[in-house]
């Protein structure tokens, strides 16, 4: 068939497919789909006659003439605008067309665009369905007085999605009723310096009113924008969000706790809670946990199969626990985590920032004991902080279905040692023949966490088939149980004796281990994957570990520890 005889509707569909393959506005402005419309006069007329073909403007356009031409050809078709705005003149070109804009996404904004944002809020947007504004700045932009009672003069009846990043408006101005997705994210800890106290006080009730009048919400993300009054008391009102599938809250533990008490959401709702520990005598962190547990159990209890724990330490601890019912389809012997980055799909993420030194272990144990993990199959722990105070065996002894474990960082050394039944000995490591009397409890200190396992029971996790060790120092010997290599080797032998089969796969990556020791471990497992690296080269590969001393309530720096 000659190309001149292709039906117009088929040709228009082809042009739309070309647009999907190449965004209409690219950095190079090399638009193949536009060149295709110039093949012949007929093709050009078909393209110009389809206003929707020109209605999607995305990426980072720099050619204002091209933008002007596309807006002219789009005529009154609903516009989808998605651009990284850096030049004021580019944004100003779209304002006269807001009345027929369906989707508006402006990111990489700055304080220089604040007057433009105020203008956008003051225009009518009768067909706007999706609004997303993001400011790239350390401090958020707060609009206190927009000269009206509702955004867009109350003329945004179709608005369903509202995303504001580093942009905050009074809760009273956000449209009620029709929203299905609401996302407001501010930087951690900056909102109190930006929001006037009088405004925040009034916004407390307005936030409650907004949520109560948006029963159709499916996604709710409020990070570090919660009114501080929430920390003082719970409003007492019950807010029903029967369609909510994703809830993400960030702020102080007490703010999150009191808002969670008010919300009634389905048990299937994914919970991502990013808490700032308050470290007060009220123990808000602990009090939050029963509230979270109630959400996980009502009405249908959740059973997690994939659990990831990450502990970081700067001045304070940061603790992050990610749990999911999703089991990885395969376990690759490659260096990447077998669990991957599961935050996006995880049903549950709970993190605490700014946790004081003495509260870390207690909080971690309380979180793990709270979670329904009796059916856990995959466990990943990452920590570069050395600490022996966590009772790993007691914490996970109920998880008898675990098949895969990943331990990252020297801070997980005590957990790795917990995989081996301790030897009953009163001899300290590196003390040749010297013995010291101690009671039965002290004699089991060879196992961190005061293991209750015995040789008759076999090592913990009887179904374990896959073990991945990363950034471990197998020569580490500053522990009553002895050298880490000796402990791991003994544990592998114990599994052969107890379960009549060796470990299916052992993965060692980025560890300090000699080739001789690696070869010895290889003989004790069915499959062995090692990166052939005996340790980092150069002094930079050694760093300082820190260990918390509960007697002095201080950090001790262990110079030259493997990192």
PDB file of C-alpha atoms in Angstrom, residues 1-266:
ATOM      1  CA  UNK A   1       0.000   0.000   0.000  1.00  0.00           C
ATOM      2  CA  UNK A   2       1.421   3.437  -0.885  1.00  0.00           C
ATOM      3  CA  UNK A   3       2.118   5.502   2.212  1.00  0.00           C
ATOM      4  CA  UNK A   4      -0.203   8.184   0.883  1.00  0.00           C
ATOM      5  CA  UNK A   5      -3.105   5.738   1.249  1.00  0.00           C
ATOM      6  CA  UNK A   6      -2.550   4.922   4.929  1.00  0.00           C
ATOM      7  CA  UNK A   7      -5.774   5.810   6.773  1.00  0.00           C
ATOM      8  CA  UNK A   8      -5.402   9.014   8.826  1.00  0.00           C
ATOM      9  CA  UNK A   9      -6.398   7.295  12.068  1.00  0.00           C
ATOM     10  CA  UNK A  10      -3.718   4.604  11.562  1.00  0.00           C
ATOM     11  CA  UNK A  11      -1.105   7.215  10.712  1.00  0.00           C
ATOM     12  CA  UNK A  12      -2.017   9.274  13.775  1.00  0.00           C
ATOM     13  CA  UNK A  13      -1.623   6.165  15.929  1.00  0.00           C
ATOM     14  CA  UNK A  14       1.855   5.596  14.486  1.00  0.00           C
ATOM     15  CA  UNK A  15       2.833   9.160  15.364  1.00  0.00           C
ATOM     16  CA  UNK A  16       1.640   8.641  18.948  1.00  0.00           C
ATOM     17  CA  UNK A  17       3.778   5.503  19.235  1.00  0.00           C
ATOM     18  CA  UNK A  18       6.795   7.482  18.044  1.00  0.00           C
ATOM     19  CA  UNK A  19       6.115  10.090  20.724  1.00  0.00           C
ATOM     20  CA  UNK A  20       6.138   7.375  23.392  1.00  0.00           C
ATOM     21  CA  UNK A  21       9.553   6.194  22.233  1.00  0.00           C
ATOM     22  CA  UNK A  22      11.060   9.681  22.289  1.00  0.00           C
ATOM     23  CA  UNK A  23       9.867  12.416  24.662  1.00  0.00           C
ATOM     24  CA  UNK A  24       8.688  15.479  22.736  1.00  0.00           C
ATOM     25  CA  UNK A  25      11.284  17.748  24.378  1.00  0.00           C
ATOM     26  CA  UNK A  26      14.777  16.380  24.772  1.00  0.00           C
ATOM     27  CA  UNK A  27      17.994  18.169  25.610  1.00  0.00           C
ATOM     28  CA  UNK A  28      19.236  17.954  22.046  1.00  0.00           C
ATOM     29  CA  UNK A  29      15.862  18.859  20.551  1.00  0.00           C
ATOM     30  CA  UNK A  30      16.491  16.049  18.051  1.00  0.00           C
ATOM     31  CA  UNK A  31      12.889  14.950  17.659  1.00  0.00           C
ATOM     32  CA  UNK A  32      12.573  12.091  15.215  1.00  0.00           C
ATOM     33  CA  UNK A  33       8.803  11.957  15.537  1.00  0.00           C
ATOM     34  CA  UNK A  34       8.466  15.554  14.316  1.00  0.00           C
ATOM     35  CA  UNK A  35      10.715  14.857  11.344  1.00  0.00           C
ATOM     36  CA  UNK A  36       8.492  11.899  10.498  1.00  0.00           C
ATOM     37  CA  UNK A  37       5.526  14.240  10.138  1.00  0.00           C
ATOM     38  CA  UNK A  38       7.378  16.066   7.339  1.00  0.00           C
ATOM     39  CA  UNK A  39       7.670  13.051   5.025  1.00  0.00           C
ATOM     40  CA  UNK A  40       4.891  14.425   2.843  1.00  0.00           C
ATOM     41  CA  UNK A  41       2.138  17.032   2.884  1.00  0.00           C
ATOM     42  CA  UNK A  42      -0.506  14.435   3.779  1.00  0.00           C
ATOM     43  CA  UNK A  43       1.432  13.239   6.814  1.00  0.00           C
ATOM     44  CA  UNK A  44       1.993  16.806   7.923  1.00  0.00           C
ATOM     45  CA  UNK A  45      -1.727  17.589   7.713  1.00  0.00           C
ATOM     46  CA  UNK A  46      -2.607  14.480   9.734  1.00  0.00           C
ATOM     47  CA  UNK A  47      -0.127  15.477  12.446  1.00  0.00           C
ATOM     48  CA  UNK A  48      -1.338  19.069  12.592  1.00  0.00           C
ATOM     49  CA  UNK A  49      -4.945  17.911  12.709  1.00  0.00           C
ATOM     50  CA  UNK A  50      -4.360  15.786  15.829  1.00  0.00           C
ATOM     51  CA  UNK A  51      -4.098  18.281  18.682  1.00  0.00           C
ATOM     52  CA  UNK A  52      -3.454  15.566  21.294  1.00  0.00           C
ATOM     53  CA  UNK A  53      -0.213  14.655  19.489  1.00  0.00           C
ATOM     54  CA  UNK A  54       1.293  17.959  20.641  1.00  0.00           C
ATOM     55  CA  UNK A  55      -0.199  18.018  24.117  1.00  0.00           C
ATOM     56  CA  UNK A  56       2.584  16.174  25.984  1.00  0.00           C
ATOM     57  CA  UNK A  57       5.605  18.307  26.835  1.00  0.00           C
ATOM     58  CA  UNK A  58       8.203  16.609  28.993  1.00  0.00           C
ATOM     59  CA  UNK A  59      11.875  16.483  29.982  1.00  0.00           C
ATOM     60  CA  UNK A  60      13.867  19.726  30.092  1.00  0.00           C
ATOM     61  CA  UNK A  61      12.993  21.892  27.094  1.00  0.00           C
ATOM     62  CA  UNK A  62      15.335  24.730  26.195  1.00  0.00           C
ATOM     63  CA  UNK A  63      13.905  25.700  22.822  1.00  0.00           C
ATOM     64  CA  UNK A  64      11.147  28.166  23.627  1.00  0.00           C
ATOM     65  CA  UNK A  65      10.197  28.433  19.946  1.00  0.00           C
ATOM     66  CA  UNK A  66       9.498  24.699  19.842  1.00  0.00           C
ATOM     67  CA  UNK A  67       7.429  24.898  23.024  1.00  0.00           C
ATOM     68  CA  UNK A  68       5.434  27.776  21.577  1.00  0.00           C
ATOM     69  CA  UNK A  69       4.763  25.798  18.398  1.00  0.00           C
ATOM     70  CA  UNK A  70       3.644  22.726  20.327  1.00  0.00           C
ATOM     71  CA  UNK A  71       1.296  24.752  22.513  1.00  0.00           C
ATOM     72  CA  UNK A  72      -0.212  26.354  19.415  1.00  0.00           C
ATOM     73  CA  UNK A  73      -0.747  22.989  17.684  1.00  0.00           C
ATOM     74  CA  UNK A  74      -2.215  21.484  20.876  1.00  0.00           C
ATOM     75  CA  UNK A  75      -4.910  24.159  20.829  1.00  0.00           C
ATOM     76  CA  UNK A  76      -7.345  23.338  23.669  1.00  0.00           C
ATOM     77  CA  UNK A  77      -6.377  19.670  24.079  1.00  0.00           C
ATOM     78  CA  UNK A  78      -5.684  18.619  27.711  1.00  0.00           C
ATOM     79  CA  UNK A  79      -1.983  19.251  28.337  1.00  0.00           C
ATOM     80  CA  UNK A  80       0.445  16.941  30.140  1.00  0.00           C
ATOM     81  CA  UNK A  81       3.415  19.056  31.218  1.00  0.00           C
ATOM     82  CA  UNK A  82       6.386  17.385  32.889  1.00  0.00           C
ATOM     83  CA  UNK A  83       9.526  19.501  32.937  1.00  0.00           C
ATOM     84  CA  UNK A  84      12.559  20.304  35.023  1.00  0.00           C
ATOM     85  CA  UNK A  85      12.136  24.028  35.285  1.00  0.00           C
ATOM     86  CA  UNK A  86      15.270  26.124  35.568  1.00  0.00           C
ATOM     87  CA  UNK A  87      14.416  29.104  33.370  1.00  0.00           C
ATOM     88  CA  UNK A  88      11.576  31.374  34.415  1.00  0.00           C
ATOM     89  CA  UNK A  89      10.570  32.154  30.845  1.00  0.00           C
ATOM     90  CA  UNK A  90       9.896  28.464  30.217  1.00  0.00           C
ATOM     91  CA  UNK A  91       7.441  28.141  33.114  1.00  0.00           C
ATOM     92  CA  UNK A  92       5.729  31.413  32.266  1.00  0.00           C
ATOM     93  CA  UNK A  93       4.858  30.031  28.828  1.00  0.00           C
ATOM     94  CA  UNK A  94       2.539  27.451  30.415  1.00  0.00           C
ATOM     95  CA  UNK A  95       0.602  29.677  32.806  1.00  0.00           C
ATOM     96  CA  UNK A  96      -1.888  30.975  30.185  1.00  0.00           C
ATOM     97  CA  UNK A  97      -2.706  27.340  29.393  1.00  0.00           C
ATOM     98  CA  UNK A  98      -3.390  26.138  32.935  1.00  0.00           C
ATOM     99  CA  UNK A  99      -7.125  26.178  32.252  1.00  0.00           C
ATOM    100  CA  UNK A 100      -6.693  23.190  29.899  1.00  0.00           C
ATOM    101  CA  UNK A 101      -3.768  21.479  31.662  1.00  0.00           C
ATOM    102  CA  UNK A 102      -4.503  17.955  32.856  1.00  0.00           C
ATOM    103  CA  UNK A 103      -1.118  17.150  34.408  1.00  0.00           C
ATOM    104  CA  UNK A 104       1.433  19.656  35.667  1.00  0.00           C
ATOM    105  CA  UNK A 105       4.734  18.440  37.068  1.00  0.00           C
ATOM    106  CA  UNK A 106       7.437  21.019  37.724  1.00  0.00           C
ATOM    107  CA  UNK A 107      10.617  19.894  39.449  1.00  0.00           C
ATOM    108  CA  UNK A 108      14.041  21.408  40.166  1.00  0.00           C
ATOM    109  CA  UNK A 109      12.342  24.638  41.156  1.00  0.00           C
ATOM    110  CA  UNK A 110      14.085  27.168  43.387  1.00  0.00           C
ATOM    111  CA  UNK A 111      13.211  30.114  45.579  1.00  0.00           C
ATOM    112  CA  UNK A 112      13.424  32.274  42.449  1.00  0.00           C
ATOM    113  CA  UNK A 113      10.222  30.611  41.246  1.00  0.00           C
ATOM    114  CA  UNK A 114       8.177  31.317  44.396  1.00  0.00           C
ATOM    115  CA  UNK A 115       6.201  34.144  42.772  1.00  0.00           C
ATOM    116  CA  UNK A 116       5.363  31.868  39.840  1.00  0.00           C
ATOM    117  CA  UNK A 117       4.125  29.172  42.213  1.00  0.00           C
ATOM    118  CA  UNK A 118       1.912  31.713  43.919  1.00  0.00           C
ATOM    119  CA  UNK A 119       0.487  32.671  40.521  1.00  0.00           C
ATOM    120  CA  UNK A 120      -0.226  29.018  39.710  1.00  0.00           C
ATOM    121  CA  UNK A 121      -2.137  28.579  42.969  1.00  0.00           C
ATOM    122  CA  UNK A 122      -4.264  31.620  42.144  1.00  0.00           C
ATOM    123  CA  UNK A 123      -5.376  30.459  38.674  1.00  0.00           C
ATOM    124  CA  UNK A 124      -8.385  28.335  37.844  1.00  0.00           C
ATOM    125  CA  UNK A 125      -7.629  24.755  36.792  1.00  0.00           C
ATOM    126  CA  UNK A 126     -10.928  23.116  35.786  1.00  0.00           C
ATOM    127  CA  UNK A 127      -9.376  20.030  34.119  1.00  0.00           C
ATOM    128  CA  UNK A 128      -6.276  19.621  36.321  1.00  0.00           C
ATOM    129  CA  UNK A 129      -5.998  16.058  37.645  1.00  0.00           C
ATOM    130  CA  UNK A 130      -2.350  15.817  38.708  1.00  0.00           C
ATOM    131  CA  UNK A 131      -0.205  18.544  40.288  1.00  0.00           C
ATOM    132  CA  UNK A 132       3.373  17.935  41.376  1.00  0.00           C
ATOM    133  CA  UNK A 133       5.726  20.711  42.461  1.00  0.00           C
ATOM    134  CA  UNK A 134       9.246  20.144  43.734  1.00  0.00           C
ATOM    135  CA  UNK A 135      11.717  22.703  45.040  1.00  0.00           C
ATOM    136  CA  UNK A 136      15.416  21.817  45.123  1.00  0.00           C
ATOM    137  CA  UNK A 137      16.473  23.691  48.239  1.00  0.00           C
ATOM    138  CA  UNK A 138      17.606  22.967  51.782  1.00  0.00           C
ATOM    139  CA  UNK A 139      14.626  24.805  53.242  1.00  0.00           C
ATOM    140  CA  UNK A 140      11.042  24.476  52.023  1.00  0.00           C
ATOM    141  CA  UNK A 141       9.009  27.230  50.462  1.00  0.00           C
ATOM    142  CA  UNK A 142       5.995  28.110  52.608  1.00  0.00           C
ATOM    143  CA  UNK A 143       3.017  30.023  51.235  1.00  0.00           C
ATOM    144  CA  UNK A 144       1.048  31.504  54.109  1.00  0.00           C
ATOM    145  CA  UNK A 145      -1.330  33.935  52.399  1.00  0.00           C
ATOM    146  CA  UNK A 146      -2.568  33.003  48.943  1.00  0.00           C
ATOM    147  CA  UNK A 147      -5.499  35.382  49.011  1.00  0.00           C
ATOM    148  CA  UNK A 148      -8.276  32.799  48.988  1.00  0.00           C
ATOM    149  CA  UNK A 149      -9.926  29.960  50.827  1.00  0.00           C
ATOM    150  CA  UNK A 150      -8.893  27.162  48.446  1.00  0.00           C
ATOM    151  CA  UNK A 151      -6.175  26.597  45.874  1.00  0.00           C
ATOM    152  CA  UNK A 152      -7.078  27.500  42.287  1.00  0.00           C
ATOM    153  CA  UNK A 153      -9.929  29.679  43.572  1.00  0.00           C
ATOM    154  CA  UNK A 154     -11.809  26.503  44.335  1.00  0.00           C
ATOM    155  CA  UNK A 155     -11.935  25.700  40.611  1.00  0.00           C
ATOM    156  CA  UNK A 156     -10.046  22.392  40.456  1.00  0.00           C
ATOM    157  CA  UNK A 157     -12.892  19.857  40.669  1.00  0.00           C
ATOM    158  CA  UNK A 158     -10.915  17.051  38.992  1.00  0.00           C
ATOM    159  CA  UNK A 159      -7.742  17.302  41.068  1.00  0.00           C
ATOM    160  CA  UNK A 160      -6.952  13.835  42.400  1.00  0.00           C
ATOM    161  CA  UNK A 161      -3.167  13.843  42.844  1.00  0.00           C
ATOM    162  CA  UNK A 162      -1.293  16.515  44.797  1.00  0.00           C
ATOM    163  CA  UNK A 163       2.446  16.096  45.380  1.00  0.00           C
ATOM    164  CA  UNK A 164       4.424  18.894  47.057  1.00  0.00           C
ATOM    165  CA  UNK A 165       8.158  18.444  47.688  1.00  0.00           C
ATOM    166  CA  UNK A 166       9.765  21.163  49.825  1.00  0.00           C
ATOM    167  CA  UNK A 167       6.620  23.218  49.219  1.00  0.00           C
ATOM    168  CA  UNK A 168       4.049  23.790  51.928  1.00  0.00           C
ATOM    169  CA  UNK A 169       0.690  25.541  51.883  1.00  0.00           C
ATOM    170  CA  UNK A 170      -1.861  25.837  54.690  1.00  0.00           C
ATOM    171  CA  UNK A 171      -3.872  22.635  55.027  1.00  0.00           C
ATOM    172  CA  UNK A 172      -7.053  24.700  54.828  1.00  0.00           C
ATOM    173  CA  UNK A 173      -6.344  25.582  51.171  1.00  0.00           C
ATOM    174  CA  UNK A 174      -6.035  22.000  49.917  1.00  0.00           C
ATOM    175  CA  UNK A 175      -9.214  20.865  48.119  1.00  0.00           C
ATOM    176  CA  UNK A 176     -11.370  18.373  49.997  1.00  0.00           C
ATOM    177  CA  UNK A 177     -13.316  15.420  48.742  1.00  0.00           C
ATOM    178  CA  UNK A 178     -11.774  14.355  45.452  1.00  0.00           C
ATOM    179  CA  UNK A 179      -8.121  13.613  46.331  1.00  0.00           C
ATOM    180  CA  UNK A 180      -6.888  10.044  45.891  1.00  0.00           C
ATOM    181  CA  UNK A 181      -3.165  10.741  46.320  1.00  0.00           C
ATOM    182  CA  UNK A 182      -1.682  13.299  48.699  1.00  0.00           C
ATOM    183  CA  UNK A 183       2.061  13.582  49.172  1.00  0.00           C
ATOM    184  CA  UNK A 184       3.776  16.395  51.068  1.00  0.00           C
ATOM    185  CA  UNK A 185       7.450  15.936  51.884  1.00  0.00           C
ATOM    186  CA  UNK A 186       9.718  18.387  53.689  1.00  0.00           C
ATOM    187  CA  UNK A 187      13.334  17.977  54.716  1.00  0.00           C
ATOM    188  CA  UNK A 188      13.916  16.343  58.058  1.00  0.00           C
ATOM    189  CA  UNK A 189      13.756  18.809  60.911  1.00  0.00           C
ATOM    190  CA  UNK A 190      13.357  22.095  59.037  1.00  0.00           C
ATOM    191  CA  UNK A 191       9.621  22.680  59.230  1.00  0.00           C
ATOM    192  CA  UNK A 192       9.535  24.284  62.712  1.00  0.00           C
ATOM    193  CA  UNK A 193      11.852  27.048  61.501  1.00  0.00           C
ATOM    194  CA  UNK A 194       9.649  27.782  58.510  1.00  0.00           C
ATOM    195  CA  UNK A 195       6.080  27.530  59.748  1.00  0.00           C
ATOM    196  CA  UNK A 196       4.926  30.397  61.974  1.00  0.00           C
ATOM    197  CA  UNK A 197       3.544  29.084  65.318  1.00  0.00           C
ATOM    198  CA  UNK A 198       0.188  30.816  64.844  1.00  0.00           C
ATOM    199  CA  UNK A 199      -0.260  29.243  61.438  1.00  0.00           C
ATOM    200  CA  UNK A 200       0.763  25.800  62.665  1.00  0.00           C
ATOM    201  CA  UNK A 201      -1.716  25.989  65.531  1.00  0.00           C
ATOM    202  CA  UNK A 202      -4.589  26.634  63.155  1.00  0.00           C
ATOM    203  CA  UNK A 203      -3.363  24.024  60.722  1.00  0.00           C
ATOM    204  CA  UNK A 204      -3.610  21.272  63.323  1.00  0.00           C
ATOM    205  CA  UNK A 205      -7.392  21.208  63.102  1.00  0.00           C
ATOM    206  CA  UNK A 206      -7.306  21.834  59.355  1.00  0.00           C
ATOM    207  CA  UNK A 207      -5.128  18.755  58.782  1.00  0.00           C
ATOM    208  CA  UNK A 208      -7.591  16.596  60.681  1.00  0.00           C
ATOM    209  CA  UNK A 209     -10.466  18.131  58.717  1.00  0.00           C
ATOM    210  CA  UNK A 210      -8.653  17.523  55.421  1.00  0.00           C
ATOM    211  CA  UNK A 211      -8.034  13.839  56.132  1.00  0.00           C
ATOM    212  CA  UNK A 212     -11.540  13.297  57.458  1.00  0.00           C
ATOM    213  CA  UNK A 213     -12.987  14.758  54.256  1.00  0.00           C
ATOM    214  CA  UNK A 214     -10.840  12.758  51.834  1.00  0.00           C
ATOM    215  CA  UNK A 215     -12.210   9.222  52.311  1.00  0.00           C
ATOM    216  CA  UNK A 216     -11.110   8.255  48.797  1.00  0.00           C
ATOM    217  CA  UNK A 217      -7.396   8.588  49.562  1.00  0.00           C
ATOM    218  CA  UNK A 218      -5.363   5.674  48.242  1.00  0.00           C
ATOM    219  CA  UNK A 219      -1.889   7.108  48.900  1.00  0.00           C
ATOM    220  CA  UNK A 220      -1.033   9.350  51.841  1.00  0.00           C
ATOM    221  CA  UNK A 221       2.535  10.569  52.360  1.00  0.00           C
ATOM    222  CA  UNK A 222       3.210  13.201  55.024  1.00  0.00           C
ATOM    223  CA  UNK A 223       6.893  13.536  55.863  1.00  0.00           C
ATOM    224  CA  UNK A 224       8.156  16.082  58.394  1.00  0.00           C
ATOM    225  CA  UNK A 225       5.186  18.347  57.811  1.00  0.00           C
ATOM    226  CA  UNK A 226       2.984  17.197  60.696  1.00  0.00           C
ATOM    227  CA  UNK A 227       1.922  19.973  63.093  1.00  0.00           C
ATOM    228  CA  UNK A 228       3.950  19.817  66.303  1.00  0.00           C
ATOM    229  CA  UNK A 229       0.700  19.906  68.302  1.00  0.00           C
ATOM    230  CA  UNK A 230       0.216  16.261  67.382  1.00  0.00           C
ATOM    231  CA  UNK A 231       3.058  15.420  69.747  1.00  0.00           C
ATOM    232  CA  UNK A 232       1.124  16.854  72.695  1.00  0.00           C
ATOM    233  CA  UNK A 233      -2.131  14.957  72.399  1.00  0.00           C
ATOM    234  CA  UNK A 234      -4.284  12.908  70.110  1.00  0.00           C
ATOM    235  CA  UNK A 235      -7.200  14.754  68.556  1.00  0.00           C
ATOM    236  CA  UNK A 236      -9.582  11.991  69.529  1.00  0.00           C
ATOM    237  CA  UNK A 237     -11.343  11.920  66.173  1.00  0.00           C
ATOM    238  CA  UNK A 238     -11.494   8.721  64.152  1.00  0.00           C
ATOM    239  CA  UNK A 239     -10.526   9.126  60.504  1.00  0.00           C
ATOM    240  CA  UNK A 240     -11.686   6.379  58.158  1.00  0.00           C
ATOM    241  CA  UNK A 241      -9.640   5.840  54.996  1.00  0.00           C
ATOM    242  CA  UNK A 242     -11.099   2.583  53.649  1.00  0.00           C
ATOM    243  CA  UNK A 243      -9.290   2.739  50.289  1.00  0.00           C
ATOM    244  CA  UNK A 244      -5.822   3.604  51.561  1.00  0.00           C
ATOM    245  CA  UNK A 245      -3.175   1.289  50.131  1.00  0.00           C
ATOM    246  CA  UNK A 246      -0.023   3.206  51.116  1.00  0.00           C
ATOM    247  CA  UNK A 247       0.690   5.271  54.211  1.00  0.00           C
ATOM    248  CA  UNK A 248       4.026   7.006  54.729  1.00  0.00           C
ATOM    249  CA  UNK A 249       4.585   9.257  57.726  1.00  0.00           C
ATOM    250  CA  UNK A 250       7.715  11.089  58.843  1.00  0.00           C
ATOM    251  CA  UNK A 251       8.244  13.076  62.000  1.00  0.00           C
ATOM    252  CA  UNK A 252       8.661  12.695  65.737  1.00  0.00           C
ATOM    253  CA  UNK A 253       7.604   9.374  67.235  1.00  0.00           C
ATOM    254  CA  UNK A 254       4.834  10.994  69.267  1.00  0.00           C
ATOM    255  CA  UNK A 255       3.401  12.864  66.262  1.00  0.00           C
ATOM    256  CA  UNK A 256       3.291   9.681  64.227  1.00  0.00           C
ATOM    257  CA  UNK A 257       1.848   7.698  67.127  1.00  0.00           C
ATOM    258  CA  UNK A 258      -1.009  10.123  67.767  1.00  0.00           C
ATOM    259  CA  UNK A 259      -1.933  10.382  64.096  1.00  0.00           C
ATOM    260  CA  UNK A 260      -1.821   6.596  63.740  1.00  0.00           C
ATOM    261  CA  UNK A 261      -4.243   6.291  66.654  1.00  0.00           C
ATOM    262  CA  UNK A 262      -6.801   8.325  64.728  1.00  0.00           C
ATOM    263  CA  UNK A 263      -6.466   6.541  61.394  1.00  0.00           C
ATOM    264  CA  UNK A 264      -8.570   3.528  60.495  1.00  0.00           C
ATOM    265  CA  UNK A 265      -7.034   1.884  57.449  1.00  0.00           C
ATOM    266  CA  UNK A 266      -7.189  -1.595  55.864  1.00  0.00           C
TER     267      UNK A 266
END
